[in-house]
Structure formats: C-alpha cells, structure tokens
CSV table of C-alpha atoms and ligand atoms in Angstrom, one decimal:
chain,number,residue,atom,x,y,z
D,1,UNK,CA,0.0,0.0,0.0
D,2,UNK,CA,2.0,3.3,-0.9
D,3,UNK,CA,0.4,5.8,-3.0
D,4,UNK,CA,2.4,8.3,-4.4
D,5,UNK,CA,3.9,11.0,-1.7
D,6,UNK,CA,3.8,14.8,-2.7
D,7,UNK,CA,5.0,15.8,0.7
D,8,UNK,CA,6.8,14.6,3.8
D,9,UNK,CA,6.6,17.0,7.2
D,10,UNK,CA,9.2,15.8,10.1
D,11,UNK,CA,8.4,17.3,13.4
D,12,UNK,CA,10.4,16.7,16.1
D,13,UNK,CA,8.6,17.2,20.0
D,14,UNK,CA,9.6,17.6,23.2
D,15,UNK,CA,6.9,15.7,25.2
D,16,UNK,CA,7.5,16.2,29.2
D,17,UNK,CA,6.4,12.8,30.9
D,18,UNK,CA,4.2,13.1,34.3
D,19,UNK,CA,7.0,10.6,35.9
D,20,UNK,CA,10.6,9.5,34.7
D,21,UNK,CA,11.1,6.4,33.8
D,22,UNK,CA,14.4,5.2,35.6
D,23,UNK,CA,15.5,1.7,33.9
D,24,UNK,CA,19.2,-0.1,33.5
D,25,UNK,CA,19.8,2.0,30.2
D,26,UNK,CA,18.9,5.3,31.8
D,27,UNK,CA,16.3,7.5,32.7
D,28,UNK,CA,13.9,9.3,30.4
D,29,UNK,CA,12.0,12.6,31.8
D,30,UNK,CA,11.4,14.6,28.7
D,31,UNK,CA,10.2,12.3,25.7
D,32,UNK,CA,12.3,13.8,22.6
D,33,UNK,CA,11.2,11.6,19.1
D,34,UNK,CA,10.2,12.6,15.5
D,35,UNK,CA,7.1,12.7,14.1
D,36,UNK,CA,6.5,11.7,10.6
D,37,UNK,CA,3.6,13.2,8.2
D,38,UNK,CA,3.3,11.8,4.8
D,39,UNK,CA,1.0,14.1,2.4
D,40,UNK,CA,-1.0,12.2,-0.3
D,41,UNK,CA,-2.0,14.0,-3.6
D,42,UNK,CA,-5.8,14.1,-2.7
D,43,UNK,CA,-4.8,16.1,0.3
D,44,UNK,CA,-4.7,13.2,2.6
D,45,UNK,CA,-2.4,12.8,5.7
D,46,UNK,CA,-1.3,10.5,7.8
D,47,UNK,CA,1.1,10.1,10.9
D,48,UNK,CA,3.6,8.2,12.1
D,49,UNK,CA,6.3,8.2,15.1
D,50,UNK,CA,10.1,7.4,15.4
D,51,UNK,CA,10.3,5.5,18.8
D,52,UNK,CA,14.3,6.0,19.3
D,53,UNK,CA,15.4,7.3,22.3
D,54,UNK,CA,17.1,11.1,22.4
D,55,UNK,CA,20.6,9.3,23.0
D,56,UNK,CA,21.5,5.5,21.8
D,57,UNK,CA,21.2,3.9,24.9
D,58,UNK,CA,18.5,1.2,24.2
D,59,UNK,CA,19.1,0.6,20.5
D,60,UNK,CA,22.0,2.5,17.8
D,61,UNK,CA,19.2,4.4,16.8
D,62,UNK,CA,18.6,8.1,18.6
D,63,UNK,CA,16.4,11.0,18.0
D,64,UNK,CA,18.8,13.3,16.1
D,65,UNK,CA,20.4,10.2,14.0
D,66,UNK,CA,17.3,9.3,13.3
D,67,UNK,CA,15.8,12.9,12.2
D,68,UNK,CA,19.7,13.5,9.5
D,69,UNK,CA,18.3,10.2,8.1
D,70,UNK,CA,14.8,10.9,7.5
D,71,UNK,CA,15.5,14.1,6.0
D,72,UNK,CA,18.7,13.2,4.2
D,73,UNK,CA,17.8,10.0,3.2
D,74,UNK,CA,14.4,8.1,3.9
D,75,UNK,CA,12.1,10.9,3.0
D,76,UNK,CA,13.9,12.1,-0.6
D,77,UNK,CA,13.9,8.6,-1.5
D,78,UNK,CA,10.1,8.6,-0.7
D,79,UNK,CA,9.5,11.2,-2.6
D,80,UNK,CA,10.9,10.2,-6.0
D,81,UNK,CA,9.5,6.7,-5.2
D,82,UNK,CA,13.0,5.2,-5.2
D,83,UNK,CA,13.9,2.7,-2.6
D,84,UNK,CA,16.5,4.4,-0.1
D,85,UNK,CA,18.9,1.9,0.3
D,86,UNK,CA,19.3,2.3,3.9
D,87,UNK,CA,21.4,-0.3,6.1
D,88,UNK,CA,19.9,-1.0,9.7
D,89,UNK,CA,17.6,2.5,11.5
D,90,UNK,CA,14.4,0.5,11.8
D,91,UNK,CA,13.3,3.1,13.2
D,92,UNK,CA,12.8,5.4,11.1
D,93,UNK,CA,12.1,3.6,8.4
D,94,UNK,CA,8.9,2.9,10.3
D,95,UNK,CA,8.0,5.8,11.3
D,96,UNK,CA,8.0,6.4,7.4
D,97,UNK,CA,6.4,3.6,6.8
D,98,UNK,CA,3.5,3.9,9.3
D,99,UNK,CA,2.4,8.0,8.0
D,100,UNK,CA,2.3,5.8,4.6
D,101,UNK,CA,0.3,3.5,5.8
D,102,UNK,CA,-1.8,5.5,8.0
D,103,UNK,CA,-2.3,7.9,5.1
D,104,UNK,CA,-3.2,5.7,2.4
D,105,UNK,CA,-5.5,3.7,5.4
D,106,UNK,CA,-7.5,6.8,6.1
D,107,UNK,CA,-7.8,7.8,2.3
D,108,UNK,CA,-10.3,4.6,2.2
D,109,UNK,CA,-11.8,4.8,5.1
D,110,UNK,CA,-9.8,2.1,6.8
D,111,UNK,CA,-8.8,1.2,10.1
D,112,UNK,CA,-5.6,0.1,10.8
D,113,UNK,CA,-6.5,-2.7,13.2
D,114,UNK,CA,-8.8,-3.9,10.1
D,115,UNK,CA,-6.1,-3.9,7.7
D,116,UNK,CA,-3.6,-5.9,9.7
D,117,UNK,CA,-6.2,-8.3,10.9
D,118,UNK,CA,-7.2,-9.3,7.5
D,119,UNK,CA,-3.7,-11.0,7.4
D,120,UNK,CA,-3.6,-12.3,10.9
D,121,UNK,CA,-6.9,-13.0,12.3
D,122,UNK,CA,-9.4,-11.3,13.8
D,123,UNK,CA,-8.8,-8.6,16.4
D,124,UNK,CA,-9.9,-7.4,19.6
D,125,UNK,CA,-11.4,-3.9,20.7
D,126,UNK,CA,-9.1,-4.3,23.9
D,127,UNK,CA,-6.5,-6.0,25.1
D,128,UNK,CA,-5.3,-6.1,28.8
D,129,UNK,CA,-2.6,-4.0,30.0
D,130,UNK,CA,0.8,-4.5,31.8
D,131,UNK,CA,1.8,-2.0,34.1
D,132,UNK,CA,6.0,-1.3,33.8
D,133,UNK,CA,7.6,0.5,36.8
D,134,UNK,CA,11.2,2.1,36.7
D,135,UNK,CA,13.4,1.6,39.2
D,136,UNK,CA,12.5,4.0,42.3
D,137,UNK,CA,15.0,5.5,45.1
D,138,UNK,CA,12.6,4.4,47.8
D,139,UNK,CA,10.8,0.6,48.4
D,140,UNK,CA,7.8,2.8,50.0
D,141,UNK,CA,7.6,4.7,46.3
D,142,UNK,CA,7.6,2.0,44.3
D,143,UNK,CA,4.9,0.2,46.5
D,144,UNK,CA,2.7,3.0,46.8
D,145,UNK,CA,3.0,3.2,42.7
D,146,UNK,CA,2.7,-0.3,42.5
D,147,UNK,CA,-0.9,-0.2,44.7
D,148,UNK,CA,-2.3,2.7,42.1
D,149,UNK,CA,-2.0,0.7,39.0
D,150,UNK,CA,-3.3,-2.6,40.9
D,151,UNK,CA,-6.1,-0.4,41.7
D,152,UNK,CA,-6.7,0.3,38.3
D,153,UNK,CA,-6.9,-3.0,37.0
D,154,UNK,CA,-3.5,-4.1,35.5
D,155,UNK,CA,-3.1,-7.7,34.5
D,156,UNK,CA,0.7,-7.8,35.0
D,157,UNK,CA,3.1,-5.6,37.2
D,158,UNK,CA,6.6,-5.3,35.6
D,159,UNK,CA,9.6,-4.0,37.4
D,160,UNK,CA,13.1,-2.6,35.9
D,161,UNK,CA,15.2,-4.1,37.4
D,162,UNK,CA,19.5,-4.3,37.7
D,163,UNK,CA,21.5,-6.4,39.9
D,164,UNK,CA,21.6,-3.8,42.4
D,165,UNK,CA,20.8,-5.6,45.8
D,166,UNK,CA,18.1,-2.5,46.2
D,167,UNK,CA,16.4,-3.8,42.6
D,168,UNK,CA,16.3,-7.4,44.3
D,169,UNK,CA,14.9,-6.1,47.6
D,170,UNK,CA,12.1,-4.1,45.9
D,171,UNK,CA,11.0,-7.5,43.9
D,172,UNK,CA,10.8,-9.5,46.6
D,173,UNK,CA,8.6,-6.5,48.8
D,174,UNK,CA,6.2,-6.2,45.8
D,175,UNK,CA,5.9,-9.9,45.8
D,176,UNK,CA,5.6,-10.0,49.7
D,177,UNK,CA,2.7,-7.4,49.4
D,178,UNK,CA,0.9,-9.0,46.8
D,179,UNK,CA,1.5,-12.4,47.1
D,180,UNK,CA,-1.0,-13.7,43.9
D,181,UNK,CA,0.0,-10.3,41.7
D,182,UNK,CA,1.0,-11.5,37.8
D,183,UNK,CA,4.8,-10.1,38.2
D,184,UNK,CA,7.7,-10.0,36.1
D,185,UNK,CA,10.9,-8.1,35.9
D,186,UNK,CA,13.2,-6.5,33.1
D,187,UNK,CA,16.7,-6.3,33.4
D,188,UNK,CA,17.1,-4.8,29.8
D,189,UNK,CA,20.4,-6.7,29.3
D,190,UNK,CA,21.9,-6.0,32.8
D,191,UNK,CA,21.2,-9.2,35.1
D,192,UNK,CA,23.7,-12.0,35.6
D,193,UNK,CA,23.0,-15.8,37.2
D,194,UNK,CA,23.5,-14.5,40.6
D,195,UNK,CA,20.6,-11.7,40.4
D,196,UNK,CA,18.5,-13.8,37.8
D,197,UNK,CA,18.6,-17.0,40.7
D,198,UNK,CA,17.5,-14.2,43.4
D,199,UNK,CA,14.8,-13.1,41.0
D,200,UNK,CA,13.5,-16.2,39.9
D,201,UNK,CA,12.6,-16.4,43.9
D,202,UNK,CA,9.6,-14.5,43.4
D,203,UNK,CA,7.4,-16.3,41.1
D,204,UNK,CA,7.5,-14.4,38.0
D,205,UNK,CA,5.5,-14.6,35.5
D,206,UNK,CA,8.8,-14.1,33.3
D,207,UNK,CA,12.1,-12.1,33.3
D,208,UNK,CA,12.5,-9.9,30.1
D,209,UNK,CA,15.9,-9.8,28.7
D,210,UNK,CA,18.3,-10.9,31.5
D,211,UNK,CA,21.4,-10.4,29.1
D,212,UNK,CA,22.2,-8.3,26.1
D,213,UNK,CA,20.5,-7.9,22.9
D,214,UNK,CA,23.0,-10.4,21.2
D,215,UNK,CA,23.9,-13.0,23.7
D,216,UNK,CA,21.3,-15.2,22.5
D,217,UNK,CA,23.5,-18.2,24.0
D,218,UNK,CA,24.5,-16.6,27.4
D,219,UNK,CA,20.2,-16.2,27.7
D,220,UNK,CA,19.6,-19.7,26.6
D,221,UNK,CA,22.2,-20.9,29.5
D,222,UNK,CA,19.9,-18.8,31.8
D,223,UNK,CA,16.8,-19.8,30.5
D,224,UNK,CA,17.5,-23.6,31.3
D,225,UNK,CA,19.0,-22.6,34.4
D,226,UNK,CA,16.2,-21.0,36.5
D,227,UNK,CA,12.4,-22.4,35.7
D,228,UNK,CA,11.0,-19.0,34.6
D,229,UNK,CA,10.0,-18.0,31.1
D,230,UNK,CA,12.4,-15.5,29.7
D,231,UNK,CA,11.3,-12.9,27.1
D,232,UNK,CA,13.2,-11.3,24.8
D,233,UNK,CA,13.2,-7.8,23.8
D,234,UNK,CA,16.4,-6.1,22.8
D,235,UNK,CA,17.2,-9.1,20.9
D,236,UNK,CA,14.5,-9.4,18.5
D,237,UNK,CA,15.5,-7.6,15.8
D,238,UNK,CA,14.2,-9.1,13.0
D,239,UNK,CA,12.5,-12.1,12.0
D,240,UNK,CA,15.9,-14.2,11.2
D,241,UNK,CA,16.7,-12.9,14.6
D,242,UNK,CA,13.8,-13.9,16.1
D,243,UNK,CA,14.4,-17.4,14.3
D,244,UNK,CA,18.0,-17.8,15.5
D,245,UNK,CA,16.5,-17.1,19.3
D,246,UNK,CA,14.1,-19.8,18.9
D,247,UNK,CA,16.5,-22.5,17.4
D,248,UNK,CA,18.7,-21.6,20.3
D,249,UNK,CA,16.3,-21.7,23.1
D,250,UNK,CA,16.7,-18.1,23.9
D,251,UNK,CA,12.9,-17.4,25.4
D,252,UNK,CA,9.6,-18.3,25.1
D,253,UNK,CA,8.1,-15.1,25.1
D,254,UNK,CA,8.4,-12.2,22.8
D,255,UNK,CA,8.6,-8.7,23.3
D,256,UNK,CA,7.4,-7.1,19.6
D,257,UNK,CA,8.3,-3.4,18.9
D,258,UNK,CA,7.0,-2.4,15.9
D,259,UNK,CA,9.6,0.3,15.4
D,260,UNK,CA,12.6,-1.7,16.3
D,261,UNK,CA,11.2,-4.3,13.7
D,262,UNK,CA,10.8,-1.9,10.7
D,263,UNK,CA,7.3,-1.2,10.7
D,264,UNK,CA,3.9,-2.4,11.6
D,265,UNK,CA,3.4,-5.0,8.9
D,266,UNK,CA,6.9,-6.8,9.3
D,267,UNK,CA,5.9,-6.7,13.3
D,268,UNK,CA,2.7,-8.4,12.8
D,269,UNK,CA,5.0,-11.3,10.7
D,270,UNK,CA,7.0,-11.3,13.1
D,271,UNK,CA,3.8,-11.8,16.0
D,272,UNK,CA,2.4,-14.4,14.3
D,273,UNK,CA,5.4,-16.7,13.4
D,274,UNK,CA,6.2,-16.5,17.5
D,275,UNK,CA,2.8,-17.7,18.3
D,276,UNK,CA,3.0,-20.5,15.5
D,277,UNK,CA,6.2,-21.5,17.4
D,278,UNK,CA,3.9,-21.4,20.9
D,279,UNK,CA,5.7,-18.5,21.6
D,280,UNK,CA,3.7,-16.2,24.2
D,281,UNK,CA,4.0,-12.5,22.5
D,282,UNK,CA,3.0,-9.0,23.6
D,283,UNK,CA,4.0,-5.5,22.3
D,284,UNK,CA,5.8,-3.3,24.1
D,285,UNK,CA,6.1,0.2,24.6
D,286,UNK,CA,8.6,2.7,23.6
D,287,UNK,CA,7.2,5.9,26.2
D,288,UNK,CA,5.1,6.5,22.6
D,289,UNK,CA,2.8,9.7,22.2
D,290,UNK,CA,-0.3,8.9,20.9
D,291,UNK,CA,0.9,8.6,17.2
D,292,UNK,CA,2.8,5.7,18.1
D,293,UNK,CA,0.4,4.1,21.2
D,294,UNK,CA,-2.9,4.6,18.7
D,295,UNK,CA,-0.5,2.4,16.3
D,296,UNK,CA,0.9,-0.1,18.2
D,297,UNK,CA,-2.5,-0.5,20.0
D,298,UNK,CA,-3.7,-2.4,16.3
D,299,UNK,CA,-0.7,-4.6,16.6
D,300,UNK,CA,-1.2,-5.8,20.3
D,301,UNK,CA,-5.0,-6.3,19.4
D,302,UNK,CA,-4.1,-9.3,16.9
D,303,UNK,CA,-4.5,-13.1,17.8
D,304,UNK,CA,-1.2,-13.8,17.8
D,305,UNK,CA,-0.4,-11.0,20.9
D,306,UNK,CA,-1.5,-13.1,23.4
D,307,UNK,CA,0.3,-11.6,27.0
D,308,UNK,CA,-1.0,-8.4,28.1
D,309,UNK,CA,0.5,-5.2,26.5
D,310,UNK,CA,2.9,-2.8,27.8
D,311,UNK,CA,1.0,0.2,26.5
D,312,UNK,CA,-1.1,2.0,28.7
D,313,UNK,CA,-3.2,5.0,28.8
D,314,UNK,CA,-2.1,8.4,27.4
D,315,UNK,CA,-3.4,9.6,31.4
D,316,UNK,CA,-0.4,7.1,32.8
D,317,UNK,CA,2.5,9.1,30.6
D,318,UNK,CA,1.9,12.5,29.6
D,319,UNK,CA,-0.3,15.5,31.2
D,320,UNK,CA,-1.7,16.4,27.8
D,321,UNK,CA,-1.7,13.9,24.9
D,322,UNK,CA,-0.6,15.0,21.9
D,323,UNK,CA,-3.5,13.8,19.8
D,324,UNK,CA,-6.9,12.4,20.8
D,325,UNK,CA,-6.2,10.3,24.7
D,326,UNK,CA,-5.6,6.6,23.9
D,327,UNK,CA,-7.7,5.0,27.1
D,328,UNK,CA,-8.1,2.3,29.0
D,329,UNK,CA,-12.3,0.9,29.9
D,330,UNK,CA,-13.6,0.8,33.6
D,331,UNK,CA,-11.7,-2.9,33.9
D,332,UNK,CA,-8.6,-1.4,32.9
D,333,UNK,CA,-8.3,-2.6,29.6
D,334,UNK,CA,-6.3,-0.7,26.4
D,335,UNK,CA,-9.1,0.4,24.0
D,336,UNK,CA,-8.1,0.3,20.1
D,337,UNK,CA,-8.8,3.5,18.7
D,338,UNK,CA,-12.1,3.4,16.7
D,339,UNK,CA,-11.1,5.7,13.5
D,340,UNK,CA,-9.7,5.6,10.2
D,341,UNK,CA,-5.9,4.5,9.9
D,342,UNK,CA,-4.2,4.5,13.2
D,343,UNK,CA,-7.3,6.5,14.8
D,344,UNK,CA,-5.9,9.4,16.2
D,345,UNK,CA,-4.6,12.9,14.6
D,346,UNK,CA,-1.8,15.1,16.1
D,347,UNK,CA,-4.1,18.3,17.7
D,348,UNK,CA,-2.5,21.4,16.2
D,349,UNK,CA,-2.1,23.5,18.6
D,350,UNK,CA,-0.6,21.1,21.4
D,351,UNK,CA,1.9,19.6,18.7
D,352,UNK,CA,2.8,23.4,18.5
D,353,UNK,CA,3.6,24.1,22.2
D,354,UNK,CA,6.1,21.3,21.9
D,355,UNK,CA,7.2,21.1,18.6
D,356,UNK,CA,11.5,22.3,18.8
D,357,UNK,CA,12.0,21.8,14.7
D,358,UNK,CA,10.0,20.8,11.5
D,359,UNK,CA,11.1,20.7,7.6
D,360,UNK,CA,8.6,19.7,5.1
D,361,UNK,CA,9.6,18.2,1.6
D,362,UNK,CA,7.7,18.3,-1.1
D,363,UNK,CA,8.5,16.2,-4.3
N,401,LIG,MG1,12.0,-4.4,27.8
C-alpha cells in the first residue's frame, strides 16, 4: 500500500512525561522523538512516530540520528519513489512507513487494526494492560506506585530491574505485598546468574531480557538454568533474529516493537510466526505519544499477541496527549482506537507548544 507521496513533514517534540522512567539504560524525563507526516495527492495525511530514544542507549538508533536520516535520506527517497537503500535504523524507516500506511488507510476509510487483521486473524477492541515501573530510590515509592496501577486493573506488574541488591529487595517487597500479583521483571540486558537466581525467587511470570540484545547463547544458558520463562526484547531484531533465538532456546516469550522491527506489517510477521512457534507475544512500549500508542494498539489487538501489553493509557504518561487520549475501559483494559488509519490525529495546537523543529519536503 503506498500511494504516491507529494510531501513529507518531520516534526520533532519535546513531550515532558508526568514521571521518569528510571530503567538499566537510563532515565527518560522529557520524551524527545520525531514525528513523521506523509501528504498524499488528494490532500490526505497521515502520521507516524520514530520510537528512538534522544541518546542510543537502548538501541543504535537516537532521536537526532534518526531525524539527518529521514531528512537526508528516507524521506527524498520517498518522494521520488525510489527505494533508499538504507542499512539498519528500523526506526525510522517505520516511522516512514506507518504516516504511509496511516495515510493511504484513512484515504479509504480504513482502520488500521482492520487492515492488519485481514492477514492475521481477527482482532480485539481491547486487550489487557501491563503496568511497567522504573526503578524507584525508595521501596515505600515503588509500593505506593505499584498499589495505584493494581487499583486500576492491570493484569501484570513489571519491574526494571539491575542487579543492584536495592532492585532485588524491591521484587521480593512487591511480591511479599501482593503475594498472587502477575509479576515480572526487566533487566534490559543487565542481570547476571546470581541476580536472575535471586529473582527467579519470586514467582515471576517471566524475566525480560536478563542479558544483552546479542547473547542469544548466554540467555539460553539462563533460561534452562532458573524455571522462569524468559522474554526477549532487545534481541529481536528481526524475524531471522527472532528465528535464531528460537532454534537456540533463547525465550519463550516475545517482546514485539513495531519500530525496532521496521514497521507495523513486518511486526505483525513477526507476531504471528512466534505464536505458531507457541511462543507467548505482547508489544511493548517505547514511552510512545499517541501517534505511536494509537498504532501499536492495532498490533497488540491481533490473535497472535497473546500476553498483556505494555501500552497503557495516554493519562499514565503524559499531562496532555498529543492527539486524541488513547484509554483504558472501567476494567482497565487498552481500548483500540475506533477511526480511520491508526485512529488518532496530532491536535495542532498542542503539537505546536512542543514542537523544537519541523522541515517539510515536497516532491
Ligand atoms: Mg524491555
């Protein structure tokens, strides 16, 4: 699906988030990503969102990289409807790729979550939600935090989580506290045996990504060491990477990122061969605005999503969305936006109070 482009806007926000989110890669306060709007010839737009962080400490992709490659290469390419030839920044490729998509979607009156469940199975409306906590200073903060979003209805609490003996102490008090509470724990790359053994203490319903993104054998050796299902994030790249993890025993459960993956389409591929290997899958959640919550929303509605998402409400990040709220129903469950394409529209005048740059191309 990509009708011809006639122009490409980047704009790139500074979103400040109601809490930081402290984690083993760093803390983000202030959510600094690109937008992406792709202009059709009928006057049609649509939106999509580059989920790199503002420095590459999660994947090689960051916010500035990511905006000299749109400009200089993804979105000219686009334009003269020549592929770009670009090695590796997923992405922004899909951030490209979703304003396409979300563009050509809305210029037939489509919904996203229609056109990627007419390829993989009919989805839901709403799909339950996993609460993620960062890492706090204080065990009395991160209970009191973890008591609010119990309250509300989560299905999972997940903890960030390091080796530091403080990390391991606040596990085992949220599991004290709520002794039958769906928990896991990511240790984005950081854990090793010693802190995964002590974790694996506390009944978890997994731990995500105990080593680093390409130690696929070093997670398989922890994976048949303790008897909890390990899910990998970081490390699944791709499909062949997600193929290698399997054949190596890597994880049962899969983390999907539709920006890490190359796009919405390749991450619902991707979704579906996990579940046809009995993989458990859920989509995760890159601190999105609601561009890129209102899309990955479609993708964590599929069949093949099966674990409870990582997304939550626009209410849980940000003060004032930046487009129409994403929300969660009275049992606290993630509600797919109803509309045309991805559902939701960037509201003009809040994109402006935090927009720090923009450059439109036009073929
Ligand atoms: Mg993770």
């Amino acid at each position: 699906m990509s009708e011809p482009l006639v122009e490409v806007e980047l704009v790139r926000v500074r979103v400040p988030l109601r809490q930081p989110l402290r984690s083993a890669h760093g803390e983000e306060a202030v959510r600094d990503l690109v937008l992406v709007r792709a202009g059709l010839a009928d006057g049609t737009s649509g939106w999509g969102e580059c989920s790199a962080l503002a420095r590459p400490t999660y994947t090689g992709e960051h916010t500035a990289g990511a905006w000299a490659v749109l400009l200089e290469e993804l979105v000219p390419a686009a334009l003269e409807g020549r592929d770009a030839g670009v090695v590796g920044h997923p992405m922004a490729t899909a951030a490209l790729a979703t304003a396409r998509l979300d563009a050509a979607l809305r210029g037939r009156g489509r919904r996203l979550v229609e056109h990627l469940g007419a390829a993989h199975g009919r989805p839901r409306e709403r799909v339950a939600v996993t609460a993620v906590v960062g890492r706090a200073e204080a065990i009395d903060d991160l209970l009191a935090l973890v008591a609010e979003h119990v309250a509300a209805g989560v299905a999972l609490v997940k903890l960030k989580v390091t080796p530091h003996p403080a990390d391991l102490a606040a596990v085992a008090a949220v599991r004290a506290a709520w002794p039958d509470l769906p928990l896991a724990v990511d240790g984005n790359g950081s854990l090793d045996n010693r802190s995964l053994s002590i974790l694996a203490e506390s009944d978890l319903a997994y731990v995500e990504q105990p080593a680093p993104a390409e130690d696929l054998l070093t997670s398989a050796a922890m994976a048949k060491r303790v008897g909890v299902p390990i899910a990998l994030d970081e490390s699944i790249t791709s499909l062949g990477a997600l193929e290698t993890a399997l054949t190596v025993g890597a994880g049962s459960i899969v983390n999907l990122k539709p920006g890490r993956v190359g796009g919405l389409d390749v991450a619902a591929d991707l979704a579906r061969t996990a579940f046809d290997a009995g993989c458990g899958v859920f989509v995760g959640g890159m601190l999105e605005t609601g561009v890129g919550r209102a899309a990955a929303a479609a993708l964590a509605a599929l069949p093949a999503c099966t674990l409870p998402t990582d997304l939550g409400p626009s209410s849980r990040y940000v003060e004032h969305e930046l487009t129409e709220e994403v929300e969660v129903d009275a049992d606290g469950h993630l509600l797919v936006p109803a509309g045309p394409g991805i559902g939701v529209t960037p509201i003009p005048e809040r994109l402006d109070a935090v927009a720090v740059d923009r450059s439109l191309r036009c073929r």
